[in-house]
PDB file of C-alpha atoms in Angstrom:
ATOM      1  CA  MET A   1      18.456  31.282  49.618  1.00 81.00           C
ATOM      2  CA  LYS A   2      18.798  32.088  53.522  1.00 91.00           C
ATOM      3  CA  HIS A   3      22.283  31.594  55.301  1.00 92.00           C
ATOM      4  CA  LEU A   4      22.760  30.315  58.617  1.00 93.00           C
ATOM      5  CA  GLU A   5      26.296  30.010  60.551  1.00 94.00           C
ATOM      6  CA  VAL A   6      27.181  26.638  62.318  1.00 94.00           C
ATOM      7  CA  ASP A   7      29.779  25.825  64.802  1.00 94.00           C
ATOM      8  CA  LEU A   8      31.142  22.389  64.904  1.00 91.00           C
ATOM      9  CA  PHE A   9      34.299  22.120  67.444  1.00 89.00           C
ATOM     10  CA  SER A  10      35.348  25.481  67.021  1.00 90.00           C
ATOM     11  CA  HIS A  11      35.070  25.081  63.194  1.00 91.00           C
ATOM     12  CA  LYS A  12      32.566  27.903  61.883  1.00 94.00           C
ATOM     13  CA  PHE A  13      30.519  27.167  58.453  1.00 96.00           C
ATOM     14  CA  ILE A  14      28.408  29.043  56.585  1.00 96.00           C
ATOM     15  CA  ILE A  15      24.845  27.015  55.474  1.00 96.00           C
ATOM     16  CA  PRO A  16      22.706  27.664  52.613  1.00 93.00           C
ATOM     17  CA  PHE A  17      18.915  26.382  53.546  1.00 89.00           C
ATOM     18  CA  GLU A  18      15.591  26.747  51.840  1.00 86.00           C
ATOM     19  CA  THR A  19      13.347  25.210  54.178  1.00 86.00           C
ATOM     20  CA  ASP A  20      12.844  24.876  58.179  1.00 88.00           C
ATOM     21  CA  GLY A  21      13.510  21.259  58.138  1.00 87.00           C
ATOM     22  CA  GLU A  22      16.970  22.256  56.492  1.00 87.00           C
ATOM     23  CA  LYS A  23      17.511  24.604  59.116  1.00 91.00           C
ATOM     24  CA  ASP A  24      16.568  22.734  62.062  1.00 92.00           C
ATOM     25  CA  LEU A  25      18.926  19.513  61.015  1.00 91.00           C
ATOM     26  CA  TRP A  26      21.747  21.956  61.410  1.00 93.00           C
ATOM     27  CA  LEU A  27      20.644  23.690  64.633  1.00 94.00           C
ATOM     28  CA  ASN A  28      20.614  20.091  65.487  1.00 93.00           C
ATOM     29  CA  ILE A  29      23.901  19.122  64.576  1.00 92.00           C
ATOM     30  CA  GLN A  30      25.619  22.266  65.800  1.00 91.00           C
ATOM     31  CA  SER A  31      23.758  21.340  69.452  1.00 92.00           C
ATOM     32  CA  GLY A  32      25.057  17.692  69.658  1.00 88.00           C
ATOM     33  CA  ALA A  33      21.458  16.253  69.211  1.00 90.00           C
ATOM     34  CA  TRP A  34      22.721  14.335  65.818  1.00 90.00           C
ATOM     35  CA  GLU A  35      24.814  11.486  66.144  1.00 89.00           C
ATOM     36  CA  PRO A  36      27.609  13.589  68.351  1.00 90.00           C
ATOM     37  CA  GLN A  37      29.430  10.359  68.898  1.00 91.00           C
ATOM     38  CA  THR A  38      29.986  10.570  65.135  1.00 93.00           C
ATOM     39  CA  LEU A  39      31.402  13.568  65.079  1.00 93.00           C
ATOM     40  CA  LYS A  40      33.478  13.288  68.642  1.00 92.00           C
ATOM     41  CA  LEU A  41      35.087  10.532  66.724  1.00 94.00           C
ATOM     42  CA  ILE A  42      35.916  12.561  63.486  1.00 95.00           C
ATOM     43  CA  ASN A  43      36.945  15.253  65.823  1.00 93.00           C
ATOM     44  CA  PHE A  44      39.732  12.987  66.744  1.00 93.00           C
ATOM     45  CA  PHE A  45      40.622  10.794  64.197  1.00 95.00           C
ATOM     46  CA  VAL A  46      40.761  13.300  61.382  1.00 97.00           C
ATOM     47  CA  THR A  47      43.617  15.614  61.505  1.00 96.00           C
ATOM     48  CA  LYS A  48      45.235  17.783  59.466  1.00 96.00           C
ATOM     49  CA  ASN A  49      47.537  14.986  57.708  1.00 96.00           C
ATOM     50  CA  SER A  50      44.610  12.960  57.204  1.00 98.00           C
ATOM     51  CA  VAL A  51      43.508  11.639  53.570  1.00 98.00           C
ATOM     52  CA  ALA A  52      39.386  11.132  54.099  1.00 98.00           C
ATOM     53  CA  LEU A  53      36.521   9.206  52.309  1.00 98.00           C
ATOM     54  CA  ASP A  54      33.161   9.971  53.372  1.00 98.00           C
ATOM     55  CA  VAL A  55      30.906   7.872  51.435  1.00 96.00           C
ATOM     56  CA  GLY A  56      27.306   8.379  51.984  1.00 90.00           C
ATOM     57  CA  GLY A  57      27.794  12.252  51.800  1.00 83.00           C
ATOM     58  CA  SER A  58      24.096  12.814  52.160  1.00 84.00           C
ATOM     59  CA  VAL A  59      24.166  16.814  52.476  1.00 86.00           C
ATOM     60  CA  GLY A  60      26.959  17.433  54.241  1.00 92.00           C
ATOM     61  CA  GLU A  61      26.423  16.628  57.539  1.00 92.00           C
ATOM     62  CA  THR A  62      29.510  14.943  58.120  1.00 95.00           C
ATOM     63  CA  THR A  63      31.406  15.806  54.716  1.00 97.00           C
ATOM     64  CA  ILE A  64      32.111  19.334  55.568  1.00 96.00           C
ATOM     65  CA  PHE A  65      33.349  18.621  59.021  1.00 96.00           C
ATOM     66  CA  ILE A  66      36.219  16.166  57.652  1.00 97.00           C
ATOM     67  CA  GLY A  67      36.867  18.465  54.899  1.00 97.00           C
ATOM     68  CA  SER A  68      37.383  21.077  57.464  1.00 96.00           C
ATOM     69  CA  LYS A  69      40.180  19.095  59.522  1.00 96.00           C
ATOM     70  CA  ALA A  70      41.428  16.817  56.998  1.00 97.00           C
ATOM     71  CA  GLY A  71      44.303  17.467  54.382  1.00 97.00           C
ATOM     72  CA  LYS A  72      42.111  15.776  51.654  1.00 98.00           C
ATOM     73  CA  THR A  73      38.775  14.926  51.572  1.00 98.00           C
ATOM     74  CA  VAL A  74      36.667  12.663  49.255  1.00 98.00           C
ATOM     75  CA  ALA A  75      33.100  12.923  49.352  1.00 97.00           C
ATOM     76  CA  VAL A  76      30.987   9.754  47.484  1.00 95.00           C
ATOM     77  CA  ASP A  77      26.746   9.902  47.178  1.00 91.00           C
ATOM     78  CA  PRO A  78      24.793   8.879  44.444  1.00 87.00           C
ATOM     79  CA  SER A  79      22.453  11.800  45.012  1.00 83.00           C
ATOM     80  CA  PRO A  80      22.644  14.511  42.072  1.00 84.00           C
ATOM     81  CA  PHE A  81      20.797  16.484  45.252  1.00 83.00           C
ATOM     82  CA  SER A  82      23.208  15.655  47.784  1.00 87.00           C
ATOM     83  CA  ILE A  83      26.111  16.602  45.307  1.00 91.00           C
ATOM     84  CA  LYS A  84      24.317  19.947  44.928  1.00 91.00           C
ATOM     85  CA  CYS A  85      23.927  20.514  48.503  1.00 91.00           C
ATOM     86  CA  ILE A  86      27.523  20.025  49.356  1.00 95.00           C
ATOM     87  CA  GLN A  87      28.761  22.120  46.658  1.00 96.00           C
ATOM     88  CA  GLY A  88      26.553  24.991  47.787  1.00 95.00           C
ATOM     89  CA  ILE A  89      28.216  24.946  51.252  1.00 96.00           C
ATOM     90  CA  ILE A  90      31.868  24.653  49.718  1.00 97.00           C
ATOM     91  CA  ASP A  91      31.169  28.052  47.640  1.00 96.00           C
ATOM     92  CA  LEU A  92      30.506  29.842  50.643  1.00 96.00           C
ATOM     93  CA  ASN A  93      32.994  28.870  53.042  1.00 96.00           C
ATOM     94  CA  PHE A  94      36.461  29.448  50.980  1.00 93.00           C
ATOM     95  CA  HIS A  95      38.434  27.419  53.927  1.00 93.00           C
ATOM     96  CA  LEU A  96      36.395  23.973  52.360  1.00 95.00           C
ATOM     97  CA  ALA A  97      37.992  25.500  48.842  1.00 91.00           C
ATOM     98  CA  GLY A  98      40.067  22.906  47.225  1.00 94.00           C
ATOM     99  CA  LYS A  99      39.980  20.523  50.058  1.00 97.00           C
ATOM    100  CA  ILE A 100      36.754  18.190  49.034  1.00 97.00           C
ATOM    101  CA  LEU A 101      36.533  16.297  45.765  1.00 97.00           C
ATOM    102  CA  LEU A 102      32.849  15.353  44.834  1.00 97.00           C
ATOM    103  CA  PHE A 103      32.135  11.930  43.451  1.00 95.00           C
ATOM    104  CA  GLU A 104      28.566  11.802  41.803  1.00 92.00           C
ATOM    105  CA  GLY A 105      28.628   7.722  42.425  1.00 92.00           C
ATOM    106  CA  ALA A 106      28.253   4.942  44.696  1.00 91.00           C
ATOM    107  CA  LEU A 107      31.127   2.855  46.764  1.00 94.00           C
ATOM    108  CA  SER A 108      30.611  -0.560  45.158  1.00 92.00           C
ATOM    109  CA  ASP A 109      32.653  -3.973  44.825  1.00 92.00           C
ATOM    110  CA  ARG A 110      33.101  -3.430  41.197  1.00 91.00           C
ATOM    111  CA  ASP A 111      33.344  -0.742  38.576  1.00 95.00           C
ATOM    112  CA  GLU A 112      29.965  -0.795  36.558  1.00 92.00           C
ATOM    113  CA  LEU A 113      26.460   1.277  36.678  1.00 90.00           C
ATOM    114  CA  ILE A 114      24.154   0.475  39.707  1.00 84.00           C
ATOM    115  CA  PHE A 115      20.600   0.954  39.278  1.00 78.00           C
ATOM    116  CA  PHE A 116      18.732   2.555  42.416  1.00 73.00           C
ATOM    117  CA  GLY A 117      15.160   3.383  42.950  1.00 64.00           C
ATOM    118  CA  ARG A 118      12.200   1.475  43.495  1.00 58.00           C
ATOM    119  CA  GLY A 119      12.502  -2.230  42.164  1.00 51.00           C
ATOM    120  CA  SER A 120      16.162  -2.167  42.556  1.00 52.00           C
ATOM    121  CA  ASP A 121      17.611  -5.721  43.248  1.00 46.00           C
ATOM    122  CA  HIS A 122      20.348  -3.757  45.549  1.00 45.00           C
ATOM    123  CA  PHE A 123      20.788  -3.493  49.072  1.00 38.00           C
ATOM    124  CA  SER A 124      19.707  -0.140  49.650  1.00 43.00           C
ATOM    125  CA  ASP A 125      17.273   1.835  47.687  1.00 44.00           C
ATOM    126  CA  ILE A 126      18.090   5.844  47.775  1.00 44.00           C
ATOM    127  CA  HIS A 127      15.730   7.538  49.992  1.00 41.00           C
ATOM    128  CA  PHE A 128      15.641  11.230  49.640  1.00 38.00           C
ATOM    129  CA  GLY A 129      11.916  12.005  50.230  1.00 37.00           C
ATOM    130  CA  VAL A 130      10.734  14.329  47.848  1.00 36.00           C
ATOM    131  CA  ASN A 131      14.024  13.735  45.896  1.00 43.00           C
ATOM    132  CA  ARG A 132      13.089  10.335  45.174  1.00 52.00           C
ATOM    133  CA  PHE A 133      14.162   9.001  41.841  1.00 57.00           C
ATOM    134  CA  ASP A 134      15.073   5.774  39.640  1.00 69.00           C
ATOM    135  CA  LYS A 135      18.559   6.186  37.875  1.00 76.00           C
ATOM    136  CA  TYR A 136      21.653   4.438  36.953  1.00 83.00           C
ATOM    137  CA  VAL A 137      24.835   5.910  38.746  1.00 87.00           C
ATOM    138  CA  GLU A 138      28.423   5.073  38.544  1.00 93.00           C
ATOM    139  CA  GLY A 139      30.179   2.366  41.032  1.00 93.00           C
ATOM    140  CA  ILE A 140      33.452   2.297  41.606  1.00 96.00           C
ATOM    141  CA  SER A 141      35.581  -0.091  43.681  1.00 97.00           C
ATOM    142  CA  ILE A 142      37.921   1.515  46.419  1.00 97.00           C
ATOM    143  CA  GLU A 143      40.909   0.304  44.564  1.00 97.00           C
ATOM    144  CA  SER A 144      39.590   2.323  41.638  1.00 97.00           C
ATOM    145  CA  LEU A 145      38.228   5.301  43.472  1.00 97.00           C
ATOM    146  CA  SER A 146      41.911   5.697  45.244  1.00 98.00           C
ATOM    147  CA  LYS A 147      43.239   5.249  41.474  1.00 97.00           C
ATOM    148  CA  ARG A 148      41.837   8.017  40.200  1.00 96.00           C
ATOM    149  CA  VAL A 149      41.943  10.553  42.722  1.00 95.00           C
ATOM    150  CA  GLY A 150      45.642   9.335  43.722  1.00 96.00           C
ATOM    151  CA  LEU A 151      45.129   9.251  47.111  1.00 94.00           C
ATOM    152  CA  ASP A 152      45.376   6.460  49.794  1.00 97.00           C
ATOM    153  CA  PHE A 153      42.918   6.868  52.562  1.00 98.00           C
ATOM    154  CA  SER A 154      43.574   7.293  56.116  1.00 98.00           C
ATOM    155  CA  PHE A 155      40.100   7.767  57.398  1.00 98.00           C
ATOM    156  CA  ILE A 156      36.975   6.129  56.010  1.00 98.00           C
ATOM    157  CA  ASN A 157      33.344   7.158  57.276  1.00 98.00           C
ATOM    158  CA  ILE A 158      30.449   4.726  55.721  1.00 96.00           C
ATOM    159  CA  ASP A 159      26.670   5.118  56.160  1.00 93.00           C
ATOM    160  CA  ILE A 160      24.741   4.259  53.285  1.00 88.00           C
ATOM    161  CA  GLU A 161      21.613   2.554  54.387  1.00 81.00           C
ATOM    162  CA  GLY A 162      22.800  -1.027  53.750  1.00 82.00           C
ATOM    163  CA  GLY A 163      25.180  -0.530  50.720  1.00 85.00           C
ATOM    164  CA  GLU A 164      27.986  -1.052  53.051  1.00 90.00           C
ATOM    165  CA  PHE A 165      27.277  -4.790  52.532  1.00 88.00           C
ATOM    166  CA  ARG A 166      27.832  -4.679  48.885  1.00 87.00           C
ATOM    167  CA  CYS A 167      30.799  -2.512  49.003  1.00 92.00           C
ATOM    168  CA  LEU A 168      32.672  -3.452  52.218  1.00 95.00           C
ATOM    169  CA  PRO A 169      33.453  -7.000  51.597  1.00 94.00           C
ATOM    170  CA  ALA A 170      34.979  -5.943  48.420  1.00 95.00           C
ATOM    171  CA  MET A 171      37.677  -3.735  50.128  1.00 97.00           C
ATOM    172  CA  ARG A 172      38.832  -6.628  52.597  1.00 97.00           C
ATOM    173  CA  THR A 173      42.641  -6.162  50.677  1.00 97.00           C
ATOM    174  CA  TYR A 174      42.451  -2.647  50.801  1.00 98.00           C
ATOM    175  CA  LEU A 175      41.501  -2.400  54.714  1.00 98.00           C
ATOM    176  CA  LYS A 176      44.427  -4.938  55.373  1.00 97.00           C
ATOM    177  CA  SER A 177      46.983  -3.483  53.334  1.00 97.00           C
ATOM    178  CA  HIS A 178      46.278   0.530  54.127  1.00 97.00           C
ATOM    179  CA  SER A 179      44.641   0.057  57.810  1.00 97.00           C
ATOM    180  CA  PRO A 180      42.431   3.350  57.802  1.00 98.00           C
ATOM    181  CA  ASP A 181      40.394   4.115  60.544  1.00 98.00           C
ATOM    182  CA  LEU A 182      37.090   3.285  59.576  1.00 98.00           C
ATOM    183  CA  LEU A 183      33.784   4.179  61.098  1.00 97.00           C
ATOM    184  CA  LEU A 184      31.044   2.408  59.834  1.00 97.00           C
ATOM    185  CA  SER A 185      27.226   2.405  60.417  1.00 94.00           C
ATOM    186  CA  LEU A 186      25.365  -1.036  59.663  1.00 91.00           C
ATOM    187  CA  HIS A 187      22.017  -1.199  58.882  1.00 86.00           C
ATOM    188  CA  PRO A 188      20.740  -4.753  58.638  1.00 82.00           C
ATOM    189  CA  GLY A 189      16.729  -3.564  58.869  1.00 71.00           C
ATOM    190  CA  PHE A 190      17.790  -1.980  55.325  1.00 67.00           C
ATOM    191  CA  ASN A 191      19.352  -4.949  53.443  1.00 58.00           C
ATOM    192  CA  VAL A 192      16.473  -5.707  50.914  1.00 50.00           C
ATOM    193  CA  ARG A 193      18.346  -7.539  48.371  1.00 49.00           C
ATOM    194  CA  SER A 194      16.269 -10.891  49.108  1.00 47.00           C
ATOM    195  CA  ILE A 195      12.470 -11.234  49.357  1.00 46.00           C
ATOM    196  CA  PHE A 196      12.998 -12.347  52.959  1.00 45.00           C
ATOM    197  CA  PHE A 197      14.252  -9.235  54.124  1.00 47.00           C
ATOM    198  CA  ARG A 198      11.083  -6.768  52.557  1.00 50.00           C
ATOM    199  CA  SER A 199       8.376  -9.370  54.553  1.00 53.00           C
ATOM    200  CA  ASN A 200       7.978 -10.034  57.980  1.00 57.00           C
ATOM    201  CA  TYR A 201       7.160 -13.538  57.327  1.00 59.00           C
ATOM    202  CA  PHE A 202      10.512 -16.190  56.533  1.00 63.00           C
ATOM    203  CA  LEU A 203      11.973 -14.981  59.558  1.00 70.00           C
ATOM    204  CA  ILE A 204      14.692 -18.024  59.864  1.00 74.00           C
ATOM    205  CA  PRO A 205      15.432 -17.372  56.245  1.00 74.00           C
ATOM    206  CA  LYS A 206      15.913 -13.737  57.210  1.00 75.00           C
ATOM    207  CA  LEU A 207      17.958 -14.890  60.088  1.00 80.00           C
ATOM    208  CA  ILE A 208      20.533 -16.466  58.168  1.00 83.00           C
ATOM    209  CA  SER A 209      20.600 -14.285  55.479  1.00 81.00           C
ATOM    210  CA  ARG A 210      21.861 -11.614  57.813  1.00 85.00           C
ATOM    211  CA  ILE A 211      24.263 -13.590  59.816  1.00 90.00           C
ATOM    212  CA  TYR A 212      25.586 -14.579  56.366  1.00 90.00           C
ATOM    213  CA  TRP A 213      26.380 -10.998  55.489  1.00 89.00           C
ATOM    214  CA  ASN A 214      27.360 -10.018  58.669  1.00 93.00           C
ATOM    215  CA  LEU A 215      29.932 -12.821  58.516  1.00 95.00           C
ATOM    216  CA  LYS A 216      31.099 -11.239  55.403  1.00 94.00           C
ATOM    217  CA  ILE A 217      31.818  -7.768  57.626  1.00 96.00           C
ATOM    218  CA  ILE A 218      33.578  -9.396  59.811  1.00 97.00           C
ATOM    219  CA  ARG A 219      35.671 -11.350  57.361  1.00 97.00           C
ATOM    220  CA  SER A 220      36.561  -8.152  55.780  1.00 97.00           C
ATOM    221  CA  THR A 221      37.334  -6.290  58.926  1.00 98.00           C
ATOM    222  CA  LYS A 222      38.866  -8.999  60.911  1.00 96.00           C
ATOM    223  CA  SER A 223      42.604  -7.504  60.255  1.00 97.00           C
ATOM    224  CA  TYR A 224      41.900  -4.670  62.855  1.00 97.00           C
ATOM    225  CA  ARG A 225      42.901  -4.728  66.367  1.00 96.00           C
ATOM    226  CA  PHE A 226      39.897  -3.214  68.030  1.00 96.00           C
ATOM    227  CA  CYS A 227      36.364  -3.314  67.286  1.00 96.00           C
ATOM    228  CA  VAL A 228      34.571  -0.523  69.184  1.00 95.00           C
ATOM    229  CA  ASP A 229      30.850  -0.525  69.550  1.00 94.00           C
ATOM    230  CA  VAL A 230      30.146   3.236  69.617  1.00 93.00           C
ATOM    231  CA  SER A 231      27.017   3.801  71.324  1.00 90.00           C
ATOM    232  CA  ARG A 232      28.276   1.991  74.123  1.00 90.00           C
ATOM    233  CA  ARG A 233      31.519   3.135  73.940  1.00 91.00           C
ATOM    234  CA  ARG A 234      33.524   0.218  74.541  1.00 91.00           C
ATOM    235  CA  VAL A 235      35.706  -2.546  72.482  1.00 93.00           C
ATOM    236  CA  ILE A 236      34.189  -5.946  71.778  1.00 95.00           C
ATOM    237  CA  PRO A 237      34.871  -9.002  70.027  1.00 97.00           C
ATOM    238  CA  ILE A 238      34.270  -8.851  66.582  1.00 97.00           C
ATOM    239  CA  TRP A 239      31.934 -11.948  66.615  1.00 96.00           C
ATOM    240  CA  THR A 240      29.800  -9.740  68.490  1.00 96.00           C
ATOM    241  CA  LEU A 241      28.407  -8.457  65.362  1.00 95.00           C
ATOM    242  CA  LEU A 242      26.937 -11.818  65.125  1.00 95.00           C
ATOM    243  CA  SER A 243      24.649 -10.768  68.335  1.00 93.00           C
ATOM    244  CA  PRO A 244      20.742  -9.899  68.009  1.00 89.00           C
ATOM    245  CA  ARG A 245      21.449  -6.546  68.591  1.00 87.00           C
ATOM    246  CA  PHE A 246      23.694  -6.289  65.549  1.00 91.00           C
ATOM    247  CA  LEU A 247      21.458  -8.771  63.294  1.00 87.00           C
ATOM    248  CA  SER A 248      18.437  -6.763  64.076  1.00 81.00           C
ATOM    249  CA  GLY A 249      19.171  -3.115  64.151  1.00 73.00           C
ATOM    250  CA  LYS A 250      17.643  -0.560  62.445  1.00 65.00           C
ATOM    251  CA  ASN A 251      19.596   2.380  61.823  1.00 66.00           C
ATOM    252  CA  GLY A 252      23.349   3.538  61.882  1.00 62.00           C
ATOM    253  CA  ASN A 253      23.189   4.977  65.080  1.00 73.00           C
ATOM    254  CA  GLU A 254      22.326   1.431  66.983  1.00 81.00           C
ATOM    255  CA  CYS A 255      24.957  -0.369  64.749  1.00 91.00           C
ATOM    256  CA  GLN A 256      27.870   1.720  64.751  1.00 94.00           C
ATOM    257  CA  ILE A 257      31.358   0.568  64.844  1.00 96.00           C
ATOM    258  CA  LEU A 258      34.962   1.939  65.020  1.00 96.00           C
ATOM    259  CA  PHE A 259      37.285   0.040  63.173  1.00 97.00           C
ATOM    260  CA  THR A 260      40.835   1.277  64.404  1.00 96.00           C
ATOM    261  CA  ASN A 261      44.644   0.168  64.799  1.00 96.00           C
ATOM    262  CA  LYS A 262      45.091   2.507  67.718  1.00 92.00           C
ATOM    263  CA  THR A 263      45.800   1.921  71.054  1.00 82.00           C
ATOM    264  CA  ALA A 264      44.271   5.082  72.428  1.00 73.00           C
ATOM    265  CA  PHE A 265      41.268   7.396  71.302  1.00 70.00           C
ATOM    266  CA  ASN A 266      39.360  10.222  72.810  1.00 69.00           C
ATOM    267  CA  TRP A 267      35.531  10.256  73.104  1.00 64.00           C
ATOM    268  CA  GLU A 268      35.161  13.750  74.326  1.00 63.00           C
TER     269      GLU A 268
END
């Protein structure tokens, strides 16, 4: 196993890697080529007093940075490969020890087993390239997760390739009660529960379905004072989520939204 030292906003990490692809990913993250606004907003909103939740930990791109800044971080991912990657980074970086809790499962609308893989009727299959698999994972609501770890979250990052349409509507009460800063990547193009999303036909039913699910996102986050379009760096009316861009965007970079009650924040 080879190691690479990465510097993110003066936070240094030792990253284990096996392939040139993994090395290139982390070099892109360090250079700012990978989702620079995501890291900048995390750098601003997450402090030593934060209790953070990173939903969709992947291979640790956001988890380790959040974990280095927050007092405590919970990372959720359904992939055993992702959990192994993050744990490997924690093991090599002693300043992360005891600060990050890993949960192998999926944030969901209820506590039940969820099937991921080909033929899944849920919003998002798990896409891991060579690590594709079909499996059941533990689904857990945010209330149950908060109770299990004994923490109330003050910052939440969600990037789960369409799974947000399943879990976020169920978070409405929690978001209204606790008002955590919420960085959300919407993936309307990954929404595959309905047959309409799997086909290039039935455009009108597809549009109606996407409006329906974005309305659910709006309903679950309308308690926030500010809805911020991250890519354009501006506050927008929450109903803008029904605009063509937020109904047709295919990745989280195009449709990343910050929900917050803070009156000022820094993009740099």
